mmCIF file of C-alpha atoms in Angstrom:
data_model
loop_
_atom_site.group_PDB
_atom_site.id
_atom_site.type_symbol
_atom_site.label_atom_id
_atom_site.label_comp_id
_atom_site.label_asym_id
_atom_site.label_seq_id
_atom_site.Cartn_x
_atom_site.Cartn_y
_atom_site.Cartn_z
ATOM 1 C CA MET A 1 -0.027 -0.077 0.138
ATOM 2 C CA GLN A 2 1.398 3.149 -0.834
ATOM 3 C CA THR A 3 2.027 5.773 2.053
ATOM 4 C CA ARG A 4 -0.144 8.919 2.162
ATOM 5 C CA GLY A 5 2.944 10.729 3.782
ATOM 6 C CA LYS A 6 5.633 10.554 6.315
ATOM 7 C CA ILE A 7 5.435 12.072 9.673
ATOM 8 C CA LEU A 8 8.305 12.437 12.401
ATOM 9 C CA VAL A 9 6.948 12.597 15.995
ATOM 10 C CA THR A 10 9.092 13.613 18.778
ATOM 11 C CA ASP A 11 9.092 12.387 22.429
ATOM 12 C CA GLY A 12 8.406 8.749 22.087
ATOM 13 C CA ARG A 13 7.955 8.236 25.667
ATOM 14 C CA SER A 14 4.849 10.387 25.888
ATOM 15 C CA LEU A 15 1.285 8.865 25.736
ATOM 16 C CA ALA A 16 0.766 11.705 23.464
ATOM 17 C CA ALA A 17 3.066 10.859 20.996
ATOM 18 C CA LEU A 18 1.677 7.130 20.872
ATOM 19 C CA ALA A 19 -1.740 8.623 20.335
ATOM 20 C CA ILE A 20 -0.203 10.837 17.310
ATOM 21 C CA ALA A 21 1.647 7.750 15.874
ATOM 22 C CA ARG A 22 -1.687 5.876 15.850
ATOM 23 C CA SER A 23 -3.600 8.441 14.425
ATOM 24 C CA PHE A 24 -1.239 8.731 11.183
ATOM 25 C CA GLY A 25 -0.804 5.488 10.968
ATOM 26 C CA GLU A 26 -4.493 4.221 10.796
ATOM 27 C CA LYS A 27 -4.748 6.479 7.943
ATOM 28 C CA GLY A 28 -1.871 5.110 5.956
ATOM 29 C CA PHE A 29 1.087 7.548 6.807
ATOM 30 C CA GLU A 30 4.572 6.295 7.331
ATOM 31 C CA VAL A 31 5.427 7.506 10.987
ATOM 32 C CA HIS A 32 8.903 7.650 12.520
ATOM 33 C CA CYS A 33 9.446 8.558 16.206
ATOM 34 C CA GLY A 34 12.262 10.056 18.096
ATOM 35 C CA GLU A 35 13.492 10.029 21.711
ATOM 36 C CA GLU A 36 16.485 9.940 23.777
ATOM 37 C CA PHE A 37 16.466 6.343 24.571
ATOM 38 C CA SER A 38 15.483 3.171 22.646
ATOM 39 C CA LEU A 39 12.827 1.758 24.800
ATOM 40 C CA ASN A 40 9.511 3.688 24.963
ATOM 41 C CA VAL A 41 5.776 3.303 24.591
ATOM 42 C CA THR A 42 5.854 4.208 20.859
ATOM 43 C CA SER A 43 8.651 1.862 20.075
ATOM 44 C CA PHE A 44 6.574 -1.076 20.564
ATOM 45 C CA SER A 45 3.555 0.565 18.564
ATOM 46 C CA LYS A 46 2.726 -1.319 15.167
ATOM 47 C CA TYR A 47 2.065 2.129 13.918
ATOM 48 C CA VAL A 48 5.841 3.341 14.204
ATOM 49 C CA LYS A 49 7.822 1.934 11.317
ATOM 50 C CA LYS A 50 11.179 3.456 12.559
ATOM 51 C CA THR A 51 12.570 4.993 15.933
ATOM 52 C CA TRP A 52 15.443 7.359 16.300
ATOM 53 C CA ILE A 53 17.368 8.149 19.157
ATOM 54 C CA TYR A 54 18.679 11.967 19.471
ATOM 55 C CA PRO A 55 20.231 14.046 21.869
ATOM 56 C CA SER A 56 18.373 15.294 24.886
ATOM 57 C CA PRO A 57 16.578 18.490 23.753
ATOM 58 C CA GLU A 58 16.714 19.487 27.662
ATOM 59 C CA SER A 59 20.589 19.201 28.160
ATOM 60 C CA GLN A 60 21.819 19.224 24.543
ATOM 61 C CA PRO A 61 19.502 21.607 22.505
ATOM 62 C CA GLU A 62 21.940 22.583 19.775
ATOM 63 C CA SER A 63 22.856 18.857 18.979
ATOM 64 C CA PHE A 64 19.130 17.947 19.171
ATOM 65 C CA ILE A 65 18.257 20.490 16.419
ATOM 66 C CA GLU A 66 21.132 19.317 14.517
ATOM 67 C CA GLU A 67 20.217 15.613 14.487
ATOM 68 C CA ILE A 68 16.475 16.552 13.725
ATOM 69 C CA LYS A 69 17.524 18.489 10.564
ATOM 70 C CA ASN A 70 19.809 15.613 9.261
ATOM 71 C CA ILE A 71 17.185 12.936 9.995
ATOM 72 C CA THR A 72 14.538 15.293 8.214
ATOM 73 C CA ALA A 73 16.815 15.934 5.214
ATOM 74 C CA LYS A 74 17.553 12.284 5.003
ATOM 75 C CA GLU A 75 14.267 10.824 5.418
ATOM 76 C CA LYS A 76 12.261 13.720 3.550
ATOM 77 C CA PHE A 77 9.516 13.887 6.154
ATOM 78 C CA ASP A 78 6.361 15.835 5.356
ATOM 79 C CA MET A 79 5.859 16.943 8.790
ATOM 80 C CA ILE A 80 7.484 17.331 12.308
ATOM 81 C CA ILE A 81 5.188 17.034 15.161
ATOM 82 C CA PRO A 82 6.841 17.798 18.549
ATOM 83 C CA VAL A 83 5.268 16.723 21.593
ATOM 84 C CA ARG A 84 6.988 17.673 25.281
ATOM 85 C CA ASP A 85 7.993 21.007 26.262
ATOM 86 C CA ALA A 86 11.438 21.182 25.520
ATOM 87 C CA ALA A 87 11.178 19.763 21.902
ATOM 88 C CA THR A 88 8.172 21.818 21.087
ATOM 89 C CA LEU A 89 9.974 25.219 22.280
ATOM 90 C CA LEU A 90 13.282 24.114 20.145
ATOM 91 C CA ILE A 91 11.277 23.157 16.903
ATOM 92 C CA ALA A 92 9.568 26.646 17.217
ATOM 93 C CA LYS A 93 12.973 28.197 17.800
ATOM 94 C CA HIS A 94 14.056 26.941 14.645
ATOM 95 C CA ALA A 95 10.992 26.579 12.670
ATOM 96 C CA ASP A 96 12.421 29.048 9.749
ATOM 97 C CA ASP A 97 15.181 26.654 9.166
ATOM 98 C CA LEU A 98 13.212 23.680 9.383
ATOM 99 C CA SER A 99 10.510 24.998 6.985
ATOM 100 C CA GLU A 100 13.050 24.701 4.282
ATOM 101 C CA ILE A 101 12.993 21.074 4.405
ATOM 102 C CA THR A 102 9.611 19.967 6.031
ATOM 103 C CA ASN A 103 6.508 21.433 7.193
ATOM 104 C CA VAL A 104 6.239 22.994 10.800
ATOM 105 C CA PHE A 105 2.914 24.227 12.391
ATOM 106 C CA SER A 106 3.484 26.108 15.703
ATOM 107 C CA ALA A 107 3.050 29.088 17.513
ATOM 108 C CA GLU A 108 5.873 31.888 17.981
ATOM 109 C CA TYR A 109 8.606 30.724 20.100
ATOM 110 C CA ASP A 110 8.431 33.819 22.421
ATOM 111 C CA LEU A 111 4.901 32.883 22.950
ATOM 112 C CA ILE A 112 5.544 29.263 23.779
ATOM 113 C CA GLU A 113 8.356 30.284 26.268
ATOM 114 C CA THR A 114 5.794 33.036 27.768
ATOM 115 C CA LEU A 115 3.066 30.446 28.174
ATOM 116 C CA GLN A 116 5.545 28.069 29.659
ATOM 117 C CA ASP A 117 5.855 30.293 32.502
ATOM 118 C CA LYS A 118 2.694 30.368 34.930
ATOM 119 C CA GLY A 119 3.558 33.607 36.430
ATOM 120 C CA LYS A 120 3.530 35.318 32.974
ATOM 121 C CA THR A 121 0.277 33.139 31.903
ATOM 122 C CA ILE A 122 -1.588 34.624 35.155
ATOM 123 C CA ARG A 123 -0.123 38.331 34.208
ATOM 124 C CA LEU A 124 -1.730 37.790 30.621
ATOM 125 C CA ALA A 125 -4.889 36.212 32.209
ATOM 126 C CA GLU A 126 -5.211 39.743 34.116
ATOM 127 C CA ARG A 127 -4.446 41.716 31.078
ATOM 128 C CA TYR A 128 -7.221 39.970 29.016
ATOM 129 C CA GLY A 129 -9.938 39.692 31.676
ATOM 130 C CA ILE A 130 -9.697 35.870 32.283
ATOM 131 C CA PRO A 131 -10.678 34.700 35.716
ATOM 132 C CA HIS A 132 -7.879 33.230 37.878
ATOM 133 C CA PRO A 133 -6.955 32.498 41.272
ATOM 134 C CA LYS A 134 -6.097 35.280 43.366
ATOM 135 C CA THR A 135 -2.110 35.520 42.871
ATOM 136 C CA PHE A 136 0.768 37.005 44.804
ATOM 137 C CA PHE A 137 3.957 37.795 42.725
ATOM 138 C CA PRO A 138 6.852 38.181 45.205
ATOM 139 C CA GLU A 139 8.729 40.565 42.826
ATOM 140 C CA ASP A 140 5.684 42.928 43.476
ATOM 141 C CA GLY A 141 6.104 43.308 47.389
ATOM 142 C CA ASP A 142 7.784 41.630 50.519
ATOM 143 C CA ILE A 143 6.702 37.881 50.980
ATOM 144 C CA LYS A 144 6.035 38.841 54.488
ATOM 145 C CA ASN A 145 2.729 40.539 53.247
ATOM 146 C CA VAL A 146 1.438 37.038 52.141
ATOM 147 C CA ALA A 147 -0.072 36.655 55.780
ATOM 148 C CA ALA A 148 -2.162 39.608 54.996
ATOM 149 C CA THR A 149 -3.006 38.431 51.594
ATOM 150 C CA PHE A 150 -3.991 34.866 52.091
ATOM 151 C CA LYS A 151 -5.976 32.687 54.499
ATOM 152 C CA THR A 152 -4.432 29.285 55.032
ATOM 153 C CA PRO A 153 -4.291 26.817 53.253
ATOM 154 C CA PHE A 154 -2.760 28.412 50.003
ATOM 155 C CA LEU A 155 -0.250 27.210 47.427
ATOM 156 C CA ILE A 156 3.322 27.914 46.262
ATOM 157 C CA ARG A 157 3.525 26.940 42.714
ATOM 158 C CA ALA A 158 6.960 26.924 40.739
ATOM 159 C CA ARG A 159 6.483 29.067 37.332
ATOM 160 C CA ILE A 160 7.899 26.473 35.179
ATOM 161 C CA SER A 161 7.215 22.835 35.991
ATOM 162 C CA SER A 162 5.069 19.894 34.886
ATOM 163 C CA GLY A 163 2.602 17.575 36.697
ATOM 164 C CA SER A 164 2.673 18.171 40.565
ATOM 165 C CA ARG A 165 6.263 19.076 40.576
ATOM 166 C CA GLY A 166 7.049 22.622 42.444
ATOM 167 C CA ILE A 167 3.730 22.627 44.099
ATOM 168 C CA ALA A 168 3.517 23.193 48.184
ATOM 169 C CA TYR A 169 0.461 23.242 50.072
ATOM 170 C CA VAL A 170 0.876 25.457 52.795
ATOM 171 C CA ARG A 171 -1.396 24.572 55.913
ATOM 172 C CA SER A 172 -0.039 27.118 58.216
ATOM 173 C CA LEU A 173 1.978 30.353 57.817
ATOM 174 C CA SER A 174 4.599 28.890 60.301
ATOM 175 C CA GLU A 175 5.518 26.412 57.473
ATOM 176 C CA PHE A 176 5.391 28.924 54.648
ATOM 177 C CA GLU A 177 8.871 30.227 54.732
ATOM 178 C CA GLN A 178 10.377 26.951 54.679
ATOM 179 C CA GLN A 179 8.528 25.821 51.665
ATOM 180 C CA TYR A 180 8.834 28.901 49.826
ATOM 181 C CA GLU A 181 12.656 28.832 50.111
ATOM 182 C CA SER A 182 12.558 25.071 49.091
ATOM 183 C CA ILE A 183 10.443 25.675 45.967
ATOM 184 C CA LYS A 184 12.586 28.860 45.008
ATOM 185 C CA LYS A 185 15.965 26.912 45.253
ATOM 186 C CA ALA A 186 14.775 24.146 43.182
ATOM 187 C CA PHE A 187 12.740 26.050 40.450
ATOM 188 C CA GLY A 188 13.363 29.666 40.940
ATOM 189 C CA GLU A 189 11.147 32.471 42.266
ATOM 190 C CA PRO A 190 7.484 30.988 42.431
ATOM 191 C CA ILE A 191 4.168 32.343 42.429
ATOM 192 C CA ILE A 192 1.718 32.143 45.516
ATOM 193 C CA GLN A 193 -1.899 31.483 45.048
ATOM 194 C CA GLU A 194 -5.117 31.219 46.872
ATOM 195 C CA TYR A 195 -6.409 27.655 47.535
ATOM 196 C CA VAL A 196 -9.750 27.286 45.505
ATOM 197 C CA GLN A 197 -12.556 25.308 46.767
ATOM 198 C CA LYS A 198 -13.173 23.373 43.775
ATOM 199 C CA GLN A 199 -16.409 21.696 42.077
ATOM 200 C CA SER A 200 -14.155 19.929 39.296
ATOM 201 C CA TYR A 201 -11.288 20.639 36.926
ATOM 202 C CA CYS A 202 -12.198 21.312 33.178
ATOM 203 C CA THR A 203 -9.617 21.573 30.517
ATOM 204 C CA ALA A 204 -10.023 22.963 27.031
ATOM 205 C CA CYS A 205 -8.087 21.579 23.871
ATOM 206 C CA VAL A 206 -7.713 24.029 20.965
ATOM 207 C CA LEU A 207 -6.307 24.202 17.763
ATOM 208 C CA LEU A 208 -6.101 27.540 15.787
ATOM 209 C CA ASP A 209 -5.204 28.173 12.428
ATOM 210 C CA HIS A 210 -2.594 30.778 10.675
ATOM 211 C CA ASN A 211 -4.814 33.689 11.500
ATOM 212 C CA SER A 212 -5.728 32.423 14.975
ATOM 213 C CA ARG A 213 -9.179 31.350 13.953
ATOM 214 C CA GLU A 214 -10.664 28.306 15.663
ATOM 215 C CA VAL A 215 -10.204 25.020 14.139
ATOM 216 C CA ALA A 216 -11.156 22.618 16.693
ATOM 217 C CA ALA A 217 -12.035 23.175 20.582
ATOM 218 C CA PHE A 218 -12.600 20.160 22.672
ATOM 219 C CA THR A 219 -13.202 20.133 26.413
ATOM 220 C CA TYR A 220 -12.736 17.316 29.322
ATOM 221 C CA GLU A 221 -13.356 16.838 32.914
ATOM 222 C CA ARG A 222 -10.313 15.657 34.778
ATOM 223 C CA VAL A 223 -12.078 13.306 37.279
ATOM 224 C CA LYS A 224 -9.077 11.892 38.854
ATOM 225 C CA GLU A 225 -5.378 12.819 38.870
ATOM 226 C CA TYR A 226 -2.084 11.470 40.021
ATOM 227 C CA PRO A 227 -0.524 12.699 42.582
ATOM 228 C CA ILE A 228 -3.779 13.860 43.884
ATOM 229 C CA SER A 229 -2.280 17.137 44.848
ATOM 230 C CA GLY A 230 -2.163 17.879 41.143
ATOM 231 C CA GLY A 231 -0.600 15.687 38.779
ATOM 232 C CA PRO A 232 -1.413 14.543 35.295
ATOM 233 C CA THR A 233 -4.944 13.172 34.189
ATOM 234 C CA VAL A 234 -5.658 9.760 35.526
ATOM 235 C CA VAL A 235 -9.196 9.673 34.514
ATOM 236 C CA GLY A 236 -10.923 12.042 32.102
ATOM 237 C CA ILE A 237 -14.442 12.355 30.379
ATOM 238 C CA SER A 238 -15.135 14.300 27.247
ATOM 239 C CA CYS A 239 -17.638 16.979 27.773
ATOM 240 C CA ASP A 240 -18.981 20.506 26.272
ATOM 241 C CA ASN A 241 -18.129 23.384 28.538
ATOM 242 C CA PRO A 242 -18.701 26.515 26.439
ATOM 243 C CA GLN A 243 -17.686 28.814 29.154
ATOM 244 C CA VAL A 244 -14.289 27.132 29.420
ATOM 245 C CA LYS A 245 -13.894 27.119 25.583
ATOM 246 C CA ALA A 246 -14.661 30.599 25.408
ATOM 247 C CA TYR A 247 -12.267 31.856 27.806
ATOM 248 C CA ALA A 248 -9.440 29.620 26.370
ATOM 249 C CA LEU A 249 -10.144 31.131 22.901
ATOM 250 C CA GLN A 250 -10.343 34.554 24.310
ATOM 251 C CA LEU A 251 -6.862 33.986 25.983
ATOM 252 C CA LEU A 252 -5.164 32.463 23.046
ATOM 253 C CA GLN A 253 -6.734 34.543 20.320
ATOM 254 C CA SER A 254 -5.863 37.745 22.179
ATOM 255 C CA LEU A 255 -2.054 36.571 21.942
ATOM 256 C CA LYS A 256 -2.684 35.611 17.852
ATOM 257 C CA TRP A 257 -1.647 31.865 18.738
ATOM 258 C CA LYS A 258 -1.218 29.406 16.119
ATOM 259 C CA GLY A 259 -1.367 25.678 16.506
ATOM 260 C CA VAL A 260 -2.422 23.492 19.573
ATOM 261 C CA ALA A 261 -2.577 24.173 23.276
ATOM 262 C CA GLU A 262 -4.146 22.612 26.473
ATOM 263 C CA VAL A 263 -5.862 25.507 28.831
ATOM 264 C CA GLU A 264 -6.417 24.037 32.301
ATOM 265 C CA PHE A 265 -9.316 25.411 34.540
ATOM 266 C CA ILE A 266 -10.328 24.797 37.874
ATOM 267 C CA ILE A 267 -14.218 25.275 38.831
ATOM 268 C CA ASP A 268 -14.627 26.852 41.887
ATOM 269 C CA LYS A 269 -17.690 26.229 44.181
ATOM 270 C CA ASP A 270 -19.693 29.131 42.630
ATOM 271 C CA GLY A 271 -19.162 27.166 39.043
ATOM 272 C CA ILE A 272 -16.775 29.923 37.864
ATOM 273 C CA PRO A 273 -13.674 28.565 35.560
ATOM 274 C CA LYS A 274 -10.435 29.937 36.931
ATOM 275 C CA LEU A 275 -7.255 29.640 34.747
ATOM 276 C CA LEU A 276 -4.430 27.401 36.352
ATOM 277 C CA GLU A 277 -2.082 27.307 33.330
ATOM 278 C CA VAL A 278 -1.567 26.768 29.720
ATOM 279 C CA ASN A 279 0.334 23.834 28.176
ATOM 280 C CA PRO A 280 1.477 25.278 24.886
ATOM 281 C CA ARG A 281 2.062 21.889 23.251
ATOM 282 C CA TYR A 282 0.425 18.406 22.936
ATOM 283 C CA TRP A 283 -1.092 17.034 26.107
ATOM 284 C CA MET A 284 -1.020 13.671 27.769
ATOM 285 C CA PRO A 285 -4.922 12.437 27.432
ATOM 286 C CA LEU A 286 -4.819 13.422 23.606
ATOM 287 C CA LYS A 287 -6.178 10.006 22.937
ATOM 288 C CA LEU A 288 -9.448 11.194 24.584
ATOM 289 C CA ALA A 289 -10.053 13.694 21.962
ATOM 290 C CA LEU A 290 -9.108 11.441 19.281
ATOM 291 C CA ARG A 291 -11.682 8.824 20.607
ATOM 292 C CA SER A 292 -14.307 11.690 20.900
ATOM 293 C CA GLY A 293 -13.942 12.532 17.256
ATOM 294 C CA VAL A 294 -11.475 15.351 17.375
ATOM 295 C CA ASP A 295 -8.069 14.381 15.505
ATOM 296 C CA PHE A 296 -5.897 17.289 16.312
ATOM 297 C CA PRO A 297 -2.912 15.680 14.861
ATOM 298 C CA TYR A 298 -4.505 15.080 11.568
ATOM 299 C CA LEU A 299 -6.057 18.496 11.562
ATOM 300 C CA GLN A 300 -2.847 20.280 12.237
ATOM 301 C CA TYR A 301 -1.192 18.284 9.190
ATOM 302 C CA GLN A 302 -3.907 19.655 6.945
ATOM 303 C CA LEU A 303 -3.177 23.225 8.290
ATOM 304 C CA ALA A 304 0.576 22.775 7.765
ATOM 305 C CA THR A 305 0.234 21.249 4.262
ATOM 306 C CA GLY A 306 -2.412 23.669 2.978
ATOM 307 C CA LYS A 307 -5.215 21.284 2.643
ATOM 308 C CA LYS A 308 -8.708 21.899 2.630
ATOM 309 C CA ILE A 309 -9.907 21.617 6.338
ATOM 310 C CA ASP A 310 -13.390 21.684 7.995
ATOM 311 C CA LYS A 311 -13.867 22.985 11.283
ATOM 312 C CA VAL A 312 -14.804 20.413 14.070
ATOM 313 C CA LEU A 313 -17.860 21.893 15.608
ATOM 314 C CA GLU A 314 -19.016 18.533 17.355
ATOM 315 C CA TYR A 315 -17.786 15.559 19.095
ATOM 316 C CA GLN A 316 -18.890 12.551 21.359
ATOM 317 C CA LEU A 317 -19.737 13.318 24.896
ATOM 318 C CA GLY A 318 -19.214 11.137 27.753
ATOM 319 C CA VAL A 319 -16.252 9.214 26.259
ATOM 320 C CA LYS A 320 -13.903 8.113 29.112
ATOM 321 C CA TYR A 321 -10.224 8.045 29.407
ATOM 322 C CA ARG A 322 -8.170 5.934 31.769
ATOM 323 C CA TRP A 323 -4.582 5.845 32.360
ATOM 324 C CA MET A 324 -4.910 2.427 34.593
ATOM 325 C CA LEU A 325 -1.304 1.156 34.735
ATOM 326 C CA PRO A 326 0.262 2.444 36.941
ATOM 327 C CA ASN A 327 -1.405 5.899 37.572
ATOM 328 C CA GLU A 328 -4.932 4.883 38.576
ATOM 329 C CA ILE A 329 -3.752 2.069 40.819
ATOM 330 C CA LEU A 330 -1.032 4.686 42.404
ATOM 331 C CA TRP A 331 -4.285 6.999 42.690
ATOM 332 C CA LEU A 332 -6.345 4.482 44.501
ATOM 333 C CA PHE A 333 -3.753 3.773 47.377
ATOM 334 C CA GLN A 334 -3.020 7.401 47.752
ATOM 335 C CA THR A 335 -6.687 7.983 48.512
ATOM 336 C CA LYS A 336 -6.972 5.317 51.084
#
């Protein structure tokens, strides 16, 4: 069977990369996947024809990009799709050079870098009128004023981190300084936020075209996460939350965003969505969107290659995603 095209997906360890490989493989594309090490989840996928080992994008960014250029020139890929933070940022940074040998569909490097910083993201939310948890920025005043700003409990959050890393739950002011200094030492100057009494979590997954017009917007409710203090989705269910979609689009379109992004909200006790963070890249439970009928990777490919595309307005609701092994099992033990 003749292949429809040839795709390189980075970050083979990620469940999102596995979902992307399957999306293209089922359509008859030849899929290659890269990672820093040989044994990863995509290396076992029947949809991946070839795997590549490349230098670490975190510790060897220049070598990573050179290897990506060399692989792409050799294999003549139709498109590169980065997945995790470091690869996404570097592919965007070198998009002009890479676009001479393949297709890349990405937001601007500076925008991605900005949205990877939770502090800068909250500043943007303030500017564009997006509800968010009350936030204290240490650079705006003495941290001793935190006691006058927040009632316990409250949160200390690293500006650049993923999952539950860099989050401290402060139960009393007596433990605040030690936790603050610990987070600061490990991650740099953090932000401090109110603890929101939640109804639920709801996340918007969005794809915008070259002119920041909506191509697809999908929402899901995060039912379980591990660690329970604030980690990746363990169980999620597709839903339709127009308010969460509207806030996500308002923020991203104000920034002239292009490409995919995941925008996370906590729904407070009054039902108001409050912005937590933006992941300016593909997200872990991408499989949920695909199973619900929103094929973000293929839509992105159509945009990158100039093919006719139809906006996705509807999808199946109530579809469940489960990351059972090991995370749902770990979640169960942590809740006992």
